[in-house]
Short mmCIF file of C-alpha atoms in Angstrom, two decimals:
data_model
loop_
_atom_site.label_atom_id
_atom_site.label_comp_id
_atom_site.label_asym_id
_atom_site.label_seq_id
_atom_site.Cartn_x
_atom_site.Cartn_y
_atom_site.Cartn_z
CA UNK H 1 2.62 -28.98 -26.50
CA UNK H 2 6.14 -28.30 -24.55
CA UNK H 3 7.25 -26.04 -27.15
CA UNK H 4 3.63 -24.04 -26.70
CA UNK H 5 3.85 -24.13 -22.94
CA UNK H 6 7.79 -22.84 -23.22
CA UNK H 7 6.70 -20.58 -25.27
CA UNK H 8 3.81 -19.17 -23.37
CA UNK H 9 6.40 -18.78 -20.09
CA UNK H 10 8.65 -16.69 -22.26
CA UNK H 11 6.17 -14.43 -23.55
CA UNK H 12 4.71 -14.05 -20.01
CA UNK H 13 7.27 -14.23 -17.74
CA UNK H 14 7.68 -10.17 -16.65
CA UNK H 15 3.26 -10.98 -15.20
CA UNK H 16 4.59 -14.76 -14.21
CA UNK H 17 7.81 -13.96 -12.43
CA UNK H 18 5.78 -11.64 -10.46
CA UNK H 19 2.86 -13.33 -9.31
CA UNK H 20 4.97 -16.05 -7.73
CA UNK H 21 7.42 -13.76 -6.27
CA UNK H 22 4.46 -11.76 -4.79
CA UNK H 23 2.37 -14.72 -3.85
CA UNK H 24 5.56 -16.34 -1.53
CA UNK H 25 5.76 -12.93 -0.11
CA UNK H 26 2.21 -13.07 0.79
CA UNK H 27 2.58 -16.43 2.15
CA UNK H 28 5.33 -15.43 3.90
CA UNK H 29 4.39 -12.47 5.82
CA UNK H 30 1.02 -14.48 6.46
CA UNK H 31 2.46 -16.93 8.49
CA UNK H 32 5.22 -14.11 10.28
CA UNK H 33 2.39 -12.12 11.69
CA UNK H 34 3.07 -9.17 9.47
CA UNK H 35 -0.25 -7.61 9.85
CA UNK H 36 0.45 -6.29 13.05
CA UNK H 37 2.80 -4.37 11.67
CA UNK H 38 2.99 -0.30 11.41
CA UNK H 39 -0.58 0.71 9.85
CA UNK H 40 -1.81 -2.69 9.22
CA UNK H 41 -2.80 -3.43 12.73
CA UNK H 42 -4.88 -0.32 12.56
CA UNK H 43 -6.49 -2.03 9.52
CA UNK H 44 -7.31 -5.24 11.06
CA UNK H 45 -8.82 -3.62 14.15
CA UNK H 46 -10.86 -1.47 12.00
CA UNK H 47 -11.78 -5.13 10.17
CA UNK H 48 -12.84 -7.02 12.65
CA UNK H 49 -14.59 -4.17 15.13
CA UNK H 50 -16.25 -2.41 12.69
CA UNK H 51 -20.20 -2.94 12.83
CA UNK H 52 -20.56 -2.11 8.69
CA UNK H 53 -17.88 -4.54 6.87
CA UNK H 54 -18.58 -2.16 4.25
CA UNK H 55 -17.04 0.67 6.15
CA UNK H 56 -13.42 0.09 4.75
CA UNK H 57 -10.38 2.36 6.15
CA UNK H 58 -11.84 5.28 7.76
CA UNK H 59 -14.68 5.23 5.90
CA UNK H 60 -18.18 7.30 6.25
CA UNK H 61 -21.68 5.30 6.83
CA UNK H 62 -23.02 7.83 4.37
CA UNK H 63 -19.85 8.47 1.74
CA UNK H 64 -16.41 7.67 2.37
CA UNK H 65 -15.43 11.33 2.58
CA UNK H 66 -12.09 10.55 3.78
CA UNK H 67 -11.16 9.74 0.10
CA UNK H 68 -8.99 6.53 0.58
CA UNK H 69 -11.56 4.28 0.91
CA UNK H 70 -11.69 1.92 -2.36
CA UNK H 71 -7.64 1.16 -1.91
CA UNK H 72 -8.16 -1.40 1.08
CA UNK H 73 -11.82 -2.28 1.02
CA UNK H 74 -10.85 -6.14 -0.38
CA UNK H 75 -9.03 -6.70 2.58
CA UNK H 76 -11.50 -4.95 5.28
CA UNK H 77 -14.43 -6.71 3.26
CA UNK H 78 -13.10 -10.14 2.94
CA UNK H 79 -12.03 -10.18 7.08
CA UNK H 80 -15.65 -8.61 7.74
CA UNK H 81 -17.50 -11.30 5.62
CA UNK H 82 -15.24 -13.89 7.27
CA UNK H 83 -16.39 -12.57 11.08
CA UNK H 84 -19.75 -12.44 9.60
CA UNK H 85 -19.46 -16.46 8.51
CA UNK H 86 -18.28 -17.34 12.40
CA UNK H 87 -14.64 -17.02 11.83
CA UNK H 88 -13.79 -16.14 15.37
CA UNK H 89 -10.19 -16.45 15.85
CA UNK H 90 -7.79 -13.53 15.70
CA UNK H 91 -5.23 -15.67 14.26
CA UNK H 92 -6.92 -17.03 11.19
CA UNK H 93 -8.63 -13.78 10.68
CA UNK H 94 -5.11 -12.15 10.63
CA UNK H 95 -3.84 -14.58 8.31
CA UNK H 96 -6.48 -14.21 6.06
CA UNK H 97 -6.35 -9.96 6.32
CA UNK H 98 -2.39 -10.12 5.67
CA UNK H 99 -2.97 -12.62 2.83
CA UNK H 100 -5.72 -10.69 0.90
CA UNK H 101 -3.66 -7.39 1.71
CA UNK H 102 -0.39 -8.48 0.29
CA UNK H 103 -2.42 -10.19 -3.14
CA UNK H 104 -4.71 -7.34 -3.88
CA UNK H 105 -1.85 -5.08 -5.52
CA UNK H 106 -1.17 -8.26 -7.73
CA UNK H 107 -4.36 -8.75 -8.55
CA UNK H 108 -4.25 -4.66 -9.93
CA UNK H 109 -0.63 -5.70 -11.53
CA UNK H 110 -2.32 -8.86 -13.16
CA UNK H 111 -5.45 -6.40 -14.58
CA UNK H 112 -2.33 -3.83 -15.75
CA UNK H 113 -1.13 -6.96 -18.08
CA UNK H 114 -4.31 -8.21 -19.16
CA UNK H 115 -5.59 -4.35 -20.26
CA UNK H 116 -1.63 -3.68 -22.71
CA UNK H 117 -2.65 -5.03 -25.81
CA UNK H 118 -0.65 -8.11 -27.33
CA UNK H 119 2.11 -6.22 -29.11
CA UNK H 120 2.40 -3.90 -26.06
CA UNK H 121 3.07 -6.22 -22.90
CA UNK H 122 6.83 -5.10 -22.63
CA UNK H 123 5.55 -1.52 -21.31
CA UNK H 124 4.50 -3.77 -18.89
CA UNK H 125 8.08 -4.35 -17.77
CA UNK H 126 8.31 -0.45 -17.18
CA UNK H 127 5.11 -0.13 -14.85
CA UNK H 128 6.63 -3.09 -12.92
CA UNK H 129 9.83 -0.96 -11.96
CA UNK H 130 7.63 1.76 -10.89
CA UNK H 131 5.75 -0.45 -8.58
CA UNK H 132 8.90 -2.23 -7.54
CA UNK H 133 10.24 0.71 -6.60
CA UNK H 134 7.69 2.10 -4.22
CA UNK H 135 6.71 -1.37 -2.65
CA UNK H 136 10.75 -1.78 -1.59
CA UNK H 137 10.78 1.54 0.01
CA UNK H 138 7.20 1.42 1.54
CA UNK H 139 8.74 -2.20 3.47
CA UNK H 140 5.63 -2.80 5.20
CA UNK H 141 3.38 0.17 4.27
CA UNK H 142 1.65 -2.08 2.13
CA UNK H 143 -1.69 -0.57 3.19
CA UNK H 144 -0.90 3.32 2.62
CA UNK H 145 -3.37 3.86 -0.41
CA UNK H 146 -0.94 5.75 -2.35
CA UNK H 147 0.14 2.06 -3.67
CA UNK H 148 -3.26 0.80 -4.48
CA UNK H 149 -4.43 4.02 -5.98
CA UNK H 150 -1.49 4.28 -8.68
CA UNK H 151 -2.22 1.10 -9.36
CA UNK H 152 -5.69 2.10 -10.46
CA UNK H 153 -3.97 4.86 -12.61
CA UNK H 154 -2.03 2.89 -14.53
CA UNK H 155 -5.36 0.51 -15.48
CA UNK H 156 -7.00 3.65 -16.55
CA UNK H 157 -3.72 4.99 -18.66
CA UNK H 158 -2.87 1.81 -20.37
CA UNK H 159 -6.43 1.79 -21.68
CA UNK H 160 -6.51 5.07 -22.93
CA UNK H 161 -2.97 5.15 -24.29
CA UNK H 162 -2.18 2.17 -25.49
CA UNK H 163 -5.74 -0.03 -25.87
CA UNK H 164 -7.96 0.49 -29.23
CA UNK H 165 -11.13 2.37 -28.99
CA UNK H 166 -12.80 0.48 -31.76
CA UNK H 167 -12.11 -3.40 -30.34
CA UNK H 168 -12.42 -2.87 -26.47
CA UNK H 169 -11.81 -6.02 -24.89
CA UNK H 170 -13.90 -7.48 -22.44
CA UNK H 171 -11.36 -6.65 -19.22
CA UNK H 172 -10.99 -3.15 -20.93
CA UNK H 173 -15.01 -2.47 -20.09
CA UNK H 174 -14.69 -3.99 -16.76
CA UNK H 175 -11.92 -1.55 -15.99
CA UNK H 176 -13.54 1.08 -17.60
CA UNK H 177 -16.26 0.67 -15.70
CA UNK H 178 -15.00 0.28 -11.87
CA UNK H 179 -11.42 1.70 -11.77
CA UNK H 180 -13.02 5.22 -12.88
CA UNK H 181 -15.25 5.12 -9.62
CA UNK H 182 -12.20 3.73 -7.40
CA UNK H 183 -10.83 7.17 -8.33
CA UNK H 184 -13.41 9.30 -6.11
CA UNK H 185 -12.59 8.18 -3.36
CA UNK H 186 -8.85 6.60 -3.59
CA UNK H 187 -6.54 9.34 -2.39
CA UNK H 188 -6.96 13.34 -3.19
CA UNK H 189 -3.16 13.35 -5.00
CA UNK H 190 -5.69 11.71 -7.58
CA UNK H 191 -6.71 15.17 -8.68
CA UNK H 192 -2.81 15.67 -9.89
CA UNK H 193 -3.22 12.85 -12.78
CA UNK H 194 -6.80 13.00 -13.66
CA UNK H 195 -6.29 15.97 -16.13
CA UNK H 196 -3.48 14.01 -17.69
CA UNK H 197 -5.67 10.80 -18.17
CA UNK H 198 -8.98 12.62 -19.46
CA UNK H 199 -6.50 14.46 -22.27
CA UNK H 200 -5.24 11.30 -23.12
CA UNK H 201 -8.13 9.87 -23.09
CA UNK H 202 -10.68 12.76 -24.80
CA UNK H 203 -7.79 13.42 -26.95
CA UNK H 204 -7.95 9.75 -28.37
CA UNK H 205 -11.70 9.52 -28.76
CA UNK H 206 -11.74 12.53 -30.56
CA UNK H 207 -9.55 11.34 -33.65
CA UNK H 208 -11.22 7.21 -33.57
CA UNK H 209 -13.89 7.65 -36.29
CA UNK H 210 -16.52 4.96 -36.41
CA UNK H 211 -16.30 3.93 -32.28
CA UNK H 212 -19.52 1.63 -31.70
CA UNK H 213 -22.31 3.26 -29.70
CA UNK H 214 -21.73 1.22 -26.80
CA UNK H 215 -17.77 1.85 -26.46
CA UNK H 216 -18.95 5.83 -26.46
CA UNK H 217 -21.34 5.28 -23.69
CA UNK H 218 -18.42 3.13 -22.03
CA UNK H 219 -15.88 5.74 -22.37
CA UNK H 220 -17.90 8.81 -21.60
CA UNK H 221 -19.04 6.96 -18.46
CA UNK H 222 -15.37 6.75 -17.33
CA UNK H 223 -15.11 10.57 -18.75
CA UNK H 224 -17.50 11.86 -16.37
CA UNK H 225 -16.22 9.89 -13.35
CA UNK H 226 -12.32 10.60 -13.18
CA UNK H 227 -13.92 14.49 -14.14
CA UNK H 228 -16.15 14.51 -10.84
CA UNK H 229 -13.64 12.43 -9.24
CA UNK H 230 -11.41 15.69 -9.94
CA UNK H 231 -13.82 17.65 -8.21
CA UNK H 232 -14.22 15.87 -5.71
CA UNK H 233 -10.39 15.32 -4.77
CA UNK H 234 -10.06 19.15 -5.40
CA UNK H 235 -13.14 19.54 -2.93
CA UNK H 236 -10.60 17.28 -0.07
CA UNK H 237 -7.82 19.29 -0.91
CA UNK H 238 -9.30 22.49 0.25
CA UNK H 239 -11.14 20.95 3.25
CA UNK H 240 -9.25 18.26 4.26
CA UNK H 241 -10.04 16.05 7.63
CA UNK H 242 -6.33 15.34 7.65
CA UNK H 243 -3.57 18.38 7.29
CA UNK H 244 -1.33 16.09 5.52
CA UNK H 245 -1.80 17.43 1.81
CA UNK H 246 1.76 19.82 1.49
CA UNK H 247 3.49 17.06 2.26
CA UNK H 248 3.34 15.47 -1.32
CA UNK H 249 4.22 18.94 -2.71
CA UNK H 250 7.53 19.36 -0.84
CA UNK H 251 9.49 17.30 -2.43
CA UNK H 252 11.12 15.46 0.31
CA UNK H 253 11.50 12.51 -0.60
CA UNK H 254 14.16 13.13 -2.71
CA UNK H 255 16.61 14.53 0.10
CA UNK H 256 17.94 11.47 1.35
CA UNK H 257 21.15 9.94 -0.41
CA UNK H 258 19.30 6.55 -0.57
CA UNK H 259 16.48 7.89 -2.13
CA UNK H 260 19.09 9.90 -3.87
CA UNK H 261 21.52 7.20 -5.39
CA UNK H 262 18.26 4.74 -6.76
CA UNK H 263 16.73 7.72 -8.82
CA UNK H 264 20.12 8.19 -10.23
CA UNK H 265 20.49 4.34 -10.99
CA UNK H 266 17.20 3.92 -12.48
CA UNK H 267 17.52 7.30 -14.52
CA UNK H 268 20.47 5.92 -16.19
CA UNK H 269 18.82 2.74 -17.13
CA UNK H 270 15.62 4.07 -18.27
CA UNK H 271 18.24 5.96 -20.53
CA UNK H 272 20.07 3.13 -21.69
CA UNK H 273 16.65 1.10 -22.30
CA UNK H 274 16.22 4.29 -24.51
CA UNK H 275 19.21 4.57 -26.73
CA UNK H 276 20.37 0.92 -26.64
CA UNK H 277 19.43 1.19 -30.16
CA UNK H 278 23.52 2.36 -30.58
CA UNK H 279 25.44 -1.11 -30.83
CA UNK H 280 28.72 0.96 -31.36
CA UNK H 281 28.23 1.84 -27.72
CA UNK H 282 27.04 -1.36 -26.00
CA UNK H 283 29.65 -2.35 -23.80
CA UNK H 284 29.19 1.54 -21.95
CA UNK H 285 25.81 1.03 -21.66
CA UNK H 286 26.49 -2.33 -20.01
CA UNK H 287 29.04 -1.07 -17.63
CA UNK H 288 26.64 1.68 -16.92
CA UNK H 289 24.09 -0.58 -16.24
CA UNK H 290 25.80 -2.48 -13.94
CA UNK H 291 27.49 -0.20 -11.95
CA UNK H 292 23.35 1.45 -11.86
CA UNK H 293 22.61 -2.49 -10.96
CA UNK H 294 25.01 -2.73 -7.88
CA UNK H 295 24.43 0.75 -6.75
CA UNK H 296 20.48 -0.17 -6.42
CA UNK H 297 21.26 -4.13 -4.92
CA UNK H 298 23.96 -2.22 -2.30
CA UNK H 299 21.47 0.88 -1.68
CA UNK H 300 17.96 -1.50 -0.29
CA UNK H 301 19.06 -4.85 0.61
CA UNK H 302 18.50 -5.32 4.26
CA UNK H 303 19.18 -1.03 4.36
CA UNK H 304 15.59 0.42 4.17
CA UNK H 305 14.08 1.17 7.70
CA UNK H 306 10.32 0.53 8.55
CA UNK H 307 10.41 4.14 10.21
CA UNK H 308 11.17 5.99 7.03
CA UNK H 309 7.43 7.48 6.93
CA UNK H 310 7.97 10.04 4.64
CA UNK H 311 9.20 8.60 1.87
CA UNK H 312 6.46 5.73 2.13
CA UNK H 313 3.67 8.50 1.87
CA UNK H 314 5.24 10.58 -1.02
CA UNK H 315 7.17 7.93 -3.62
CA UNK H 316 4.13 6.36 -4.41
CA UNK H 317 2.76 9.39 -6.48
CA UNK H 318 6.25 10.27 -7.83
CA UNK H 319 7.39 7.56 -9.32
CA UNK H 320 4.01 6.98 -10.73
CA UNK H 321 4.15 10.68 -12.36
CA UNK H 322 7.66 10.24 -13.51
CA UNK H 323 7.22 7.03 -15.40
CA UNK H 324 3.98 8.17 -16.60
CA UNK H 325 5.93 10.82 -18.49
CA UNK H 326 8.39 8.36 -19.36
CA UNK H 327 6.13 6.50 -21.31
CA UNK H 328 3.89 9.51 -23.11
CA UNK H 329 7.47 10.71 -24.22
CA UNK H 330 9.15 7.52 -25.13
CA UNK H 331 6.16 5.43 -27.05
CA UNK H 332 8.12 3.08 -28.90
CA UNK H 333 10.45 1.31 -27.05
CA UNK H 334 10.83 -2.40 -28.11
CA UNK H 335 13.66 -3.72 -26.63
CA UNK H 336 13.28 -3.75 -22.59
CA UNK H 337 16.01 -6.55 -21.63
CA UNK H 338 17.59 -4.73 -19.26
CA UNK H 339 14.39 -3.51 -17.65
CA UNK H 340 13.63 -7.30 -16.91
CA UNK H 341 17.03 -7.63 -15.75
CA UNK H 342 16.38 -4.69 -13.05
CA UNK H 343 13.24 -6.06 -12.48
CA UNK H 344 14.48 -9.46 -11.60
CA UNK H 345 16.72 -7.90 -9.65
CA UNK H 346 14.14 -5.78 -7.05
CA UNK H 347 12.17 -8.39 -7.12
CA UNK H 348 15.20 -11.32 -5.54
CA UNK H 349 15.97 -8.06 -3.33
CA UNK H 350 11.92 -7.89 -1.88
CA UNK H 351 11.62 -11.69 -1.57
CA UNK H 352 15.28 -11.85 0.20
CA UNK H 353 13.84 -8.27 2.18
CA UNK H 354 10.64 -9.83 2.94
CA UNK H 355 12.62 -13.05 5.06
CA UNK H 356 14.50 -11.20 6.70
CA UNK H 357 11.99 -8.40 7.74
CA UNK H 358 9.94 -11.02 9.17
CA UNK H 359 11.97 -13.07 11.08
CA UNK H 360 12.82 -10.04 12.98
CA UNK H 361 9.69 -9.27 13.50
CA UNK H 362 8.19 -12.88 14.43
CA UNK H 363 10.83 -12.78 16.65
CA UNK H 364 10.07 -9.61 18.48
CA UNK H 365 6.55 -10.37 18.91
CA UNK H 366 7.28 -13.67 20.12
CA UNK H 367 9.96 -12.03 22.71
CA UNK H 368 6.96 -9.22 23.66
CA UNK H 369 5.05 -12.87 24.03
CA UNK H 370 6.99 -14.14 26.03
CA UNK H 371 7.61 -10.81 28.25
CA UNK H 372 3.55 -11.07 28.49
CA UNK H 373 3.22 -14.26 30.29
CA UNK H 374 6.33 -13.90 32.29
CA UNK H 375 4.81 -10.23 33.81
CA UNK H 376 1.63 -10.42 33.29
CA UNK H 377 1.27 -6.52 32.39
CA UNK H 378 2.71 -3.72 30.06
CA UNK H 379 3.01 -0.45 30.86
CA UNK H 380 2.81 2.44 28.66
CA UNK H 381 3.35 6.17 28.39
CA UNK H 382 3.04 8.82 25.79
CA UNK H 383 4.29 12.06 26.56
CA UNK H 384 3.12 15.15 25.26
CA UNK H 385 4.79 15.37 22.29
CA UNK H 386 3.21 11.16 21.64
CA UNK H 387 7.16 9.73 22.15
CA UNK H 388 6.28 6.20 23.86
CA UNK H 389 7.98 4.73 27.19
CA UNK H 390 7.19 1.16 27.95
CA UNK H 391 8.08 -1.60 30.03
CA UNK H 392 8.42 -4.00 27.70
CA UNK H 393 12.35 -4.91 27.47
CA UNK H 394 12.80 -4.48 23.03
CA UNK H 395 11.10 -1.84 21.28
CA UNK H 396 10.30 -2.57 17.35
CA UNK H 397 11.87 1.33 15.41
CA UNK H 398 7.86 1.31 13.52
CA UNK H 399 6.32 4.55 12.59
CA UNK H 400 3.23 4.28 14.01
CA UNK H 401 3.95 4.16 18.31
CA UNK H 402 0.28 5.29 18.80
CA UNK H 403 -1.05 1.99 17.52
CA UNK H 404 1.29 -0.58 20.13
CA UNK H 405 -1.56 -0.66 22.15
CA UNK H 406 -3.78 -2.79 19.97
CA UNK H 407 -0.99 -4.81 19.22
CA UNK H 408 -0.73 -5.97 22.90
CA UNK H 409 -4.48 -6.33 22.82
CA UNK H 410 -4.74 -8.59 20.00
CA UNK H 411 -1.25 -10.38 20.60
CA UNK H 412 -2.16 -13.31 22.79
CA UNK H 413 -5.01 -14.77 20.75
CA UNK H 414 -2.66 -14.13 17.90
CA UNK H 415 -0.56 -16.91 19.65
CA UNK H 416 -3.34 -18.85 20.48
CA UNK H 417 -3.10 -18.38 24.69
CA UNK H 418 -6.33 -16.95 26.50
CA UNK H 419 -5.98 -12.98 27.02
CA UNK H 420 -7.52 -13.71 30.50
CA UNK H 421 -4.61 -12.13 33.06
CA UNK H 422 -2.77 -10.53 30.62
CA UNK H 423 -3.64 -6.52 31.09
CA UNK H 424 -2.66 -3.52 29.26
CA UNK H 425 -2.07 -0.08 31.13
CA UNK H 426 -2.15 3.08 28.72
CA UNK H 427 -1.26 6.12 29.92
CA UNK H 428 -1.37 9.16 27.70
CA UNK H 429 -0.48 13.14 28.43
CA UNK H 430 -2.37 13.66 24.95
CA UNK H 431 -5.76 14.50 25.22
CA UNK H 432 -6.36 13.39 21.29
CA UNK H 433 -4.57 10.71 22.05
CA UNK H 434 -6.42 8.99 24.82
CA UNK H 435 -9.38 10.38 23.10
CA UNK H 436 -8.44 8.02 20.12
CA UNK H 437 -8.15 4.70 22.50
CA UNK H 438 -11.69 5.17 24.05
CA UNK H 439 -13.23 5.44 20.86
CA UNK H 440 -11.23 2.52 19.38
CA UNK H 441 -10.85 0.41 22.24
CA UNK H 442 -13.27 1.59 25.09
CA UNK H 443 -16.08 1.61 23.60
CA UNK H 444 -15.71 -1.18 21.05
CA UNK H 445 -15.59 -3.80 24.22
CA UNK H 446 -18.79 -5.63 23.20
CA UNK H 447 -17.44 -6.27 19.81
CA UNK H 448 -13.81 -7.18 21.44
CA UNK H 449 -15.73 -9.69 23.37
CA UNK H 450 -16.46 -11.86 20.42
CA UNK H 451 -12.74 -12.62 19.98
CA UNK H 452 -12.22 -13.49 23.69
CA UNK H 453 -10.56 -9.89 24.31
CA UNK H 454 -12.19 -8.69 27.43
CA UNK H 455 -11.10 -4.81 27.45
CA UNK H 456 -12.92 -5.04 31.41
CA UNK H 457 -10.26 -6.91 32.40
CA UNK H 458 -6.69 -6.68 30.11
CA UNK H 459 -6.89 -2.68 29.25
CA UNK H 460 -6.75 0.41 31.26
CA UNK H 461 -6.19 3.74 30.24
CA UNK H 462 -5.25 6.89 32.18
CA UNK H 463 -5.22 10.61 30.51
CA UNK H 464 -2.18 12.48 32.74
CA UNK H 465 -3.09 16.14 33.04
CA UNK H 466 0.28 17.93 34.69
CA UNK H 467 0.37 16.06 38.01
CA UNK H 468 -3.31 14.99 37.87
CA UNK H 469 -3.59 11.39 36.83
CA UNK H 470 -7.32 10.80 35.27
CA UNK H 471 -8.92 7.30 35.68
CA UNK H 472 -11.06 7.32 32.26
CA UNK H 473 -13.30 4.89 33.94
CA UNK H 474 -15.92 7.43 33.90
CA UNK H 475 -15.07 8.39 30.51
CA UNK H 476 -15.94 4.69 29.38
CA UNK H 477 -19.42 4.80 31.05
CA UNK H 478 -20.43 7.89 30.20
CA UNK H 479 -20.13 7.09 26.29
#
């Protein structure tokens, strides 16, 4: 029974190794208040104000048109249904939205596993890296979809590269049959792999004689979603609600020399996991390696800065695409060790990341906390341009500035002490801006209510036209 169970861990340990890496993480920025962090505080407010908990990230009553809706609905929908039971404090709520946020890409990473066939699981190994590799740079971006939604690409490619046609397991028809939709409306860079997958996929159906009737109707199903999925996508591309498409077609990500030095590092051992087949050369590919090894541990422990938007939005898709290619190209590769070895590796440099990203900022909330109850009041100011001047004494470097505000809103039931006294003064020279805080904040103050934030009394908001200075008072009442 020992020797089964030792076995077992062996066998598994790439899926194990992960899930209780991961799950401390989770635990860990639970209990550090890491959900208040860049675009997850934007998340939770939408959670826990939101009248539909159906709604999900910037979601549509009639269709989530925005197309990045399926990425973060387990973590809007499990908050919502927890408001809905009577769970009434911001606190627990938090925990539970940072919790569910951190484990839903593991729970994609554990469906990944389950979907490789038996004699496949070390490809696993390689999507791992992939992941790894845009969760260390993305720090706390956990909730840009781009994460989620290449997660839902690799379910859909190991099935149609790797699984059999003709003995589709049971998890391979539940992925079949909801990962396809999760495409519509995931992110429009979908529309770049769909062709790939459906030529994989068509390509394989095609030459399996003898499929059963019901894995046709399966597959075809899943045929016809990623294609109107495509359209769809296509559809966003060309009207978009967001300008923000180009960006993932410039290329930018790759022009900073951190960026720079870990593609070079993980080139070379994707190269040596190729050709390690050459035991007369063995000891260069092992200096190689671990020169590649210290190059990545020097390049992202502690060095990786929550600001660094752009390569948070863009990596997500690359490194996807690249090791996509990787694998169509390489398709028998047996021996993976030093994969693993990397793997290990980013994952010791996350966990060791993720304790010291949160203790600094614990301690900065508790510090704005503290700032709170000593004053009484924050002011704020966005320029024109949306650069933000406050009175608060420490300034966390996030990406996000626009969304401080409902950090300060939400921060002293966070900490358990009644909001009552503690007020909030916005004032904004953006007209988009402001704009942005009545509808998320103004006129959301019945909801806010329910979680003892009294807007009323704790938030006031000015829009600063040149010297005019415009009480929005009127802009509250008149809806």
């Amino acid at each position: 029974m020992k020797n089964k169970f030792l076995l077992f861990i062996k066998n598994h340990s790439s899926i194990i190794l992960t899930i209780l890496i991961l799950t401390t993480i989770s635990v860990i920025n639970s209990s550090r208040h890491i959900g208040l962090i860049e675009d997850g505080v934007h998340h939770f407010w939408e959670a826990v104000t939101a009248d539909n908990i159906w709604i999900g990230h910037e979601g549509f009553y009639n269709f989530p048109y925005n197309s990045r809706f399926f990425p973060s609905i387990l973590s809007h929908l499990a908050t919502g249904l927890a408001v809905k039971a009577g769970i009434l404090n911001i606190g627990v709520l938090l925990y539970l939205f940072t919790m569910i946020s951190y484990l839903s890409p593991l729970l994609f990473l554990v469906i990944i596993y389950l979907n490789l066939p038996e004699n496949k699981k070390e490809y696993f190994d390689i999507i791992l890296l992939s992941f790894l590799i845009c969760v260390t740079f993305m720090i706390y971006q956990i909730w840009t979809e781009n994460l989620i939604t290449g997660l839902f690409l690799w379910i859909i490619f190991v099935i149609y590269y790797y699984a059999d046609f003709k003995k589709l397991s049971y998890i391979n028809i539940f992925s079949l049959l909801i990962f396809p939709v999760a495409t519509v409306s995931s992110h429009p860079m979908v529309a770049v792999f769909i062709p790939v997958l459906l030529i994989t996929g068509v390509k394989k159906y095609i030459n399996d004689k003898n499929l059963s009737l019901s894995a046709k109707i399966i597959l075809i199903y899943s045929f016809i979603l990623l294609i109107f999925a495509f359209i769809f996508n296509c559809y966003y591309i060309l009207h978009p609600i967001f300008a923000a498409t180009n960006e993932y077609l410039q290329g930018g990500v790759f022009y900073g020399i951190k960026m720079l030095r870990l593609c070079i590092s993980v080139l070379l051992i994707l190269f040596i996991t190729v050709k390690i087949k050459n035991v007369k050369k063995l000891k260069i590919y092992n200096f190689i390696y671990l020169i590649a090894c210290v190059n990545i541990f020097d390049d992202i422990l502690f060095n990786i800065q929550s600001s660094d938007g752009y390569t948070y939005r863009t990596l997500g898709f690359y490194s996807v695409l690249v090791f996509m290619i990787f694998l169509i190209f390489f398709k028998n590769i047996k021996n993976t060790v030093y994969i693993k070895i990397i793997n290990i590796v980013m994952l010791a440099l996350l966990l060791a990341n993720s304790v010291q990203y949160t203790r600094i900022w614990d301690k900065y909330l508790s510090d704005v906390n503290r700032h709170f109850i000593a004053n009484k009041q924050i002011n704020i100011l966005y320029d024109s341009k949306l650069n933000i001047y406050t009175s608060q004494p420490v300034f966390f470097q996030v990406y996000h500035y626009h969304l401080h505000p409902f950090v300060l809103l939400l921060l002293p039931e966070t900490f358990g002490i009644s909001g009552s006294g503690y007020k909030t003064i916005v004032t904004s020279q953006s007209q988009s801006l402001a704009d942005f805080y009545v509808s998320n904040i103004i006129k959301r103050k019945n909801i806010l209510k329910k979680f003892s934030i009294n807007t009323d009394e704790n938030f006031k908001l000015y829009f600063k036209k040149g010297k005019d200075l415009i009480d929005l008072e009127s802009y509250k009442k008149s809806g």
